[in-house]
Structure formats: structure tokens, C-alpha cells
């Protein structure tokens, strides 16, 4: 993985994690927390969306939207597990 792609990966993860934190929790989780949530959310979306036959556009905007949706799903799942 080149330095540029790693940087884009981290920026997309941070942005997606921050957006998901704003939607679900009402606030972010700090830079590292947002990156972790965004990266895990991107993996969730990358695994789930093809199985559902779901696709959103192309490029960097698609990556941010997919990672954000995956991050929101992750945070909602964590909130559900915490309540139990």
C-alpha cells in the first residue's frame, strides 16, 4: 500500500467515524476513535453491501458514504449490546 492510499484510507476512516458519531451519539470519539470506527465501518459496509446487492456510485464519495453507513450500523449495534 502506498503512502497516498494509506493517507486516503485514514482520512476516509476519520471522516466516516466522525459523521457516524454525529448521527448516532451526537459527538465524535476523538481522532483515533473516529478513525477506528470509520475503518471498521468500511469493512462492515464492504462485506454487507455486495451481499445485499447494494451499490452507491463510485470514487471517494462512495467510500465515505459506505464507510459512514457501516459505521452507523456498528455504533447502533454497540449501543444495542451495551443496553443488555
Coordinates of N, CA, C and O in Angstrom, one line a residue:
X1 N 0.9 -1.2 0.0 CA 0.0 0.0 0.0 C 0.9 1.2 0.0 O 1.8 1.4 0.8
X2 N 0.6 2.1 -0.9 CA 1.5 3.3 -1.0 C 1.1 4.3 0.1 O 0.0 4.2 0.8
X3 N 1.9 5.3 0.3 CA 1.7 6.3 1.3 C 0.4 7.1 1.1 O -0.3 7.5 2.0
X4 N 0.2 7.4 -0.2 CA -1.0 8.2 -0.6 C -2.3 7.4 -0.3 O -3.2 8.0 0.2
X5 N -2.3 6.1 -0.6 CA -3.5 5.3 -0.4 C -3.7 5.1 1.1 O -4.9 5.1 1.6
X6 N -2.7 5.0 1.9 CA -2.8 4.9 3.3 C -3.4 6.2 3.9 O -4.3 6.1 4.8
X7 N -2.9 7.3 3.4 CA -3.4 8.6 3.9 C -4.9 8.8 3.5 O -5.7 9.2 4.4
X8 N -5.3 8.4 2.3 CA -6.7 8.5 1.9 C -7.5 7.5 2.8 O -8.6 7.9 3.2
X9 N -7.0 6.3 3.1 CA -7.7 5.4 3.9 C -8.0 5.9 5.3 O -9.1 5.8 5.8
X10 N -7.0 6.6 5.9 CA -7.1 7.2 7.2 C -8.1 8.4 7.2 O -8.8 8.5 8.1
X11 N -8.0 9.2 6.2 CA -8.9 10.4 6.1 C -10.3 9.9 5.9 O -11.2 10.4 6.6
X12 N -10.6 8.9 5.1 CA -11.9 8.4 4.9 C -12.4 7.8 6.2 O -13.6 8.0 6.6
X13 N -11.6 7.0 6.8 CA -12.0 6.4 8.1 C -12.3 7.5 9.2 O -13.3 7.4 9.9
X14 N -11.5 8.5 9.3 CA -11.7 9.6 10.3 C -13.0 10.3 9.9 O -13.8 10.6 10.8
X15 N -13.2 10.7 8.7 CA -14.4 11.4 8.3 C -15.7 10.6 8.5 O -16.7 11.1 9.1
X16 N -15.6 9.3 8.1 CA -16.8 8.4 8.3 C -17.1 8.2 9.8 O -18.2 8.2 10.2
X17 N -16.1 8.0 10.6 CA -16.3 7.8 12.0 C -16.8 9.0 12.7 O -17.7 9.0 13.5
X18 N -16.3 10.2 12.3 CA -16.9 11.5 12.8 C -18.3 11.7 12.4 O -19.1 12.0 13.3
X19 N -18.6 11.4 11.2 CA -20.0 11.6 10.7 C -21.0 10.6 11.4 O -22.0 11.0 11.9
X20 N -20.5 9.4 11.6 CA -21.3 8.4 12.3 C -21.5 8.8 13.8 O -22.6 8.6 14.3
X21 N -20.5 9.3 14.4 CA -20.6 9.8 15.7 C -21.5 10.9 15.9 O -22.3 11.0 16.9
X22 N -21.6 11.8 14.9 CA -22.5 12.9 14.9 C -24.0 12.4 14.8 O -24.9 12.9 15.4
X23 N -24.2 11.4 14.0 CA -25.5 10.9 13.7 C -26.0 10.1 14.9 O -27.1 10.3 15.4
X24 N -25.2 9.2 15.4 CA -25.6 8.2 16.4 C -25.5 8.7 17.8 O -26.4 8.7 18.6
X25 N -24.4 9.3 18.1 CA -24.1 9.6 19.5 C -24.2 11.1 19.8 O -24.3 11.5 20.9
X26 N -24.1 11.9 18.7 CA -24.2 13.4 18.9 C -22.9 14.0 19.1 O -22.8 15.2 19.3
X27 N -21.8 13.2 19.0 CA -20.4 13.8 19.1 C -19.4 12.8 18.6 O -19.7 11.6 18.5
X28 N -18.2 13.2 18.4 CA -17.2 12.4 17.9 C -16.5 11.6 19.0 O -16.9 11.7 20.2
X29 N -15.5 10.8 18.7 CA -14.8 9.9 19.6 C -13.4 10.3 19.7 O -12.6 9.5 20.2
X30 N -13.0 11.4 19.3 CA -11.6 11.8 19.2 C -11.0 11.3 17.9 O -11.6 10.4 17.2
X31 N -9.9 11.7 17.5 CA -9.3 11.4 16.2 C -9.1 9.9 16.0 O -9.5 9.3 15.0
X32 N -8.4 9.3 17.0 CA -8.1 7.8 16.9 C -9.4 7.0 16.9 O -9.6 6.1 16.1
X33 N -10.3 7.4 17.8 CA -11.6 6.7 17.9 C -12.4 6.8 16.6 O -13.0 5.8 16.1
X34 N -12.4 8.0 16.0 CA -13.2 8.2 14.8 C -12.5 7.3 13.6 O -13.3 6.7 12.8
X35 N -11.2 7.3 13.6 CA -10.5 6.5 12.5 C -10.9 5.0 12.7 O -11.2 4.3 11.7
X36 N -10.8 4.5 13.9 CA -11.1 3.1 14.2 C -12.5 2.8 13.8 O -12.8 1.8 13.1
X37 N -13.5 3.6 14.3 CA -14.9 3.4 14.0 C -15.1 3.4 12.5 O -15.8 2.6 11.9
X38 N -14.5 4.4 11.8 CA -14.7 4.5 10.3 C -14.1 3.4 9.6 O -14.7 2.9 8.6
X39 N -12.9 2.9 10.0 CA -12.3 1.7 9.3 C -13.1 0.5 9.5 O -13.3 -0.3 8.5
X40 N -13.5 0.2 10.7 CA -14.4 -1.0 11.0 C -15.7 -0.9 10.2 O -16.2 -1.8 9.6
X41 N -16.3 0.4 10.2 CA -17.5 0.6 9.4 C -17.3 0.3 7.9 O -18.2 -0.2 7.3
X42 N -16.1 0.7 7.4 CA -15.8 0.5 6.0 C -15.8 -1.0 5.7 O -16.3 -1.5 4.7
X43 N -15.2 -1.8 6.6 CA -15.1 -3.2 6.4 C -16.5 -3.8 6.5 O -16.9 -4.7 5.7
X44 N -17.3 -3.4 7.4 CA -18.7 -3.9 7.5 C -19.5 -3.6 6.2 O -20.1 -4.5 5.7
X45 N -19.4 -2.3 5.8 CA -20.1 -2.0 4.5 C -19.6 -2.7 3.3 O -20.3 -3.2 2.5
X46 N -18.2 -2.9 3.3 CA -17.6 -3.7 2.2 C -18.0 -5.1 2.2 O -18.1 -5.8 1.1
X47 N -18.3 -5.7 3.3 CA -18.8 -7.1 3.4 C -20.3 -7.2 3.1 O -20.8 -8.1 2.4
X48 N -21.1 -6.3 3.7 CA -22.5 -6.4 3.7 C -23.2 -5.9 2.4 O -24.1 -6.6 1.9
X49 N -22.7 -4.8 1.9 CA -23.4 -4.2 0.7 C -23.4 -5.1 -0.5 O -24.4 -5.3 -1.2
X50 N -22.3 -5.8 -0.9 CA -22.3 -6.7 -2.1 C -23.3 -7.8 -1.9 O -23.9 -8.3 -2.8
X51 N -23.4 -8.3 -0.6 CA -24.3 -9.5 -0.4 C -25.8 -9.0 -0.5 O -26.6 -9.9 -0.7
X52 N -26.0 -7.8 -0.3 CA -27.4 -7.3 -0.4 C -27.7 -6.7 -1.8 O -28.8 -6.3 -2.1
X53 N -26.7 -6.7 -2.7 CA -26.8 -6.2 -4.0 C -26.9 -4.7 -4.0 O -27.6 -4.1 -4.9
X54 N -26.3 -4.0 -3.0 CA -26.5 -2.6 -2.8 C -25.2 -1.9 -3.3 O -24.1 -2.3 -2.9
X55 N -25.3 -0.8 -4.1 CA -24.1 -0.1 -4.6 C -24.4 1.4 -4.7 O -25.5 1.8 -5.1
X56 N -23.5 2.2 -4.2 CA -23.7 3.6 -4.3 C -22.5 4.3 -5.1 O -21.4 4.4 -4.6
X57 N -22.8 4.7 -6.3 CA -21.8 5.4 -7.1 C -20.4 4.9 -7.1 O -20.2 3.7 -7.0
X58 N -19.4 5.8 -7.3 CA -18.0 5.4 -7.5 C -17.2 6.5 -6.8 O -17.6 7.6 -6.5
X59 N -15.9 6.1 -6.6 CA -14.9 7.1 -6.1 C -14.9 7.3 -4.6 O -15.4 6.5 -3.8
X60 N -14.3 8.4 -4.3 CA -14.1 8.7 -2.9 C -15.4 9.0 -2.1 O -15.5 8.7 -1.0
X61 N -16.3 9.7 -2.8 CA -17.6 10.0 -2.2 C -18.3 8.7 -1.8 O -18.9 8.5 -0.7
X62 N -18.3 7.7 -2.7 CA -18.8 6.4 -2.4 C -18.2 5.7 -1.2 O -18.8 5.2 -0.3
X63 N -16.9 5.8 -1.1 CA -16.1 5.2 0.0 C -16.5 5.9 1.3 O -16.7 5.2 2.3
X64 N -16.7 7.2 1.3 CA -17.1 7.9 2.5 C -18.5 7.6 2.9 O -18.8 7.3 4.1
X65 N -19.4 7.5 2.0 CA -20.8 7.2 2.3 C -20.9 5.7 2.8 O -21.6 5.5 3.8
X66 N -20.3 4.8 2.1 CA -20.3 3.4 2.5 C -19.7 3.2 3.9 O -20.3 2.6 4.8
X67 N -18.6 3.9 4.2 CA -17.9 3.7 5.5 C -18.8 4.4 6.6 O -18.9 3.9 7.7
X68 N -19.5 5.5 6.2 CA -20.3 6.1 7.2 C -21.5 5.3 7.5 O -21.9 5.1 8.7
X69 N -22.2 4.7 6.5 CA -23.3 3.8 6.8 C -22.8 2.6 7.6 O -23.5 2.2 8.6
X70 N -21.7 2.0 7.3 CA -21.2 0.9 8.0 C -20.9 1.3 9.5 O -21.1 0.5 10.4
X71 N -20.3 2.5 9.6 CA -20.0 3.0 11.0 C -21.3 3.2 11.8 O -21.3 2.9 13.0
X72 N -22.3 3.7 11.2 CA -23.6 3.9 11.9 C -24.1 2.6 12.3 O -24.6 2.5 13.5
X73 N -24.1 1.6 11.4 CA -24.6 0.3 11.8 C -23.8 -0.3 13.0 O -24.3 -0.9 13.9
X74 N -22.4 -0.1 13.0 CA -21.6 -0.5 14.1 C -22.0 0.1 15.4 O -22.1 -0.5 16.4
X75 N -22.1 1.4 15.3 CA -22.4 2.2 16.6 C -23.8 1.8 17.1 O -24.0 1.7 18.3
X76 N -24.8 1.6 16.2 CA -26.1 1.2 16.7 C -26.1 -0.2 17.3 O -26.7 -0.5 18.3
X77 N -25.3 -1.1 16.7 CA -25.1 -2.4 17.3 C -24.4 -2.4 18.6 O -24.9 -3.1 19.6
X78 N -23.4 -1.6 18.8 CA -22.7 -1.4 20.0 C -23.7 -0.8 21.1 O -23.7 -1.2 22.3
X79 N -24.5 0.1 20.7 CA -25.5 0.7 21.6 C -26.5 -0.3 22.1 O -26.8 -0.4 23.2
X80 N -26.9 -1.2 21.1 CA -27.9 -2.2 21.5 C -27.2 -3.2 22.4 O -27.9 -3.7 23.4
X81 N -26.0 -3.6 22.2 CA -25.3 -4.6 23.1 C -25.1 -4.0 24.5 O -25.2 -4.7 25.5
X82 N -24.7 -2.7 24.5 CA -24.4 -2.1 25.8 C -25.7 -2.0 26.7 O -25.6 -2.1 27.9
X83 N -26.8 -1.9 26.1 CA -28.1 -1.8 26.9 C -28.4 -3.1 27.6 O -29.1 -3.1 28.6
X84 N -28.0 -4.2 27.0 CA -28.4 -5.5 27.5 C -27.6 -5.9 28.8 O -26.7 -5.4 29.2

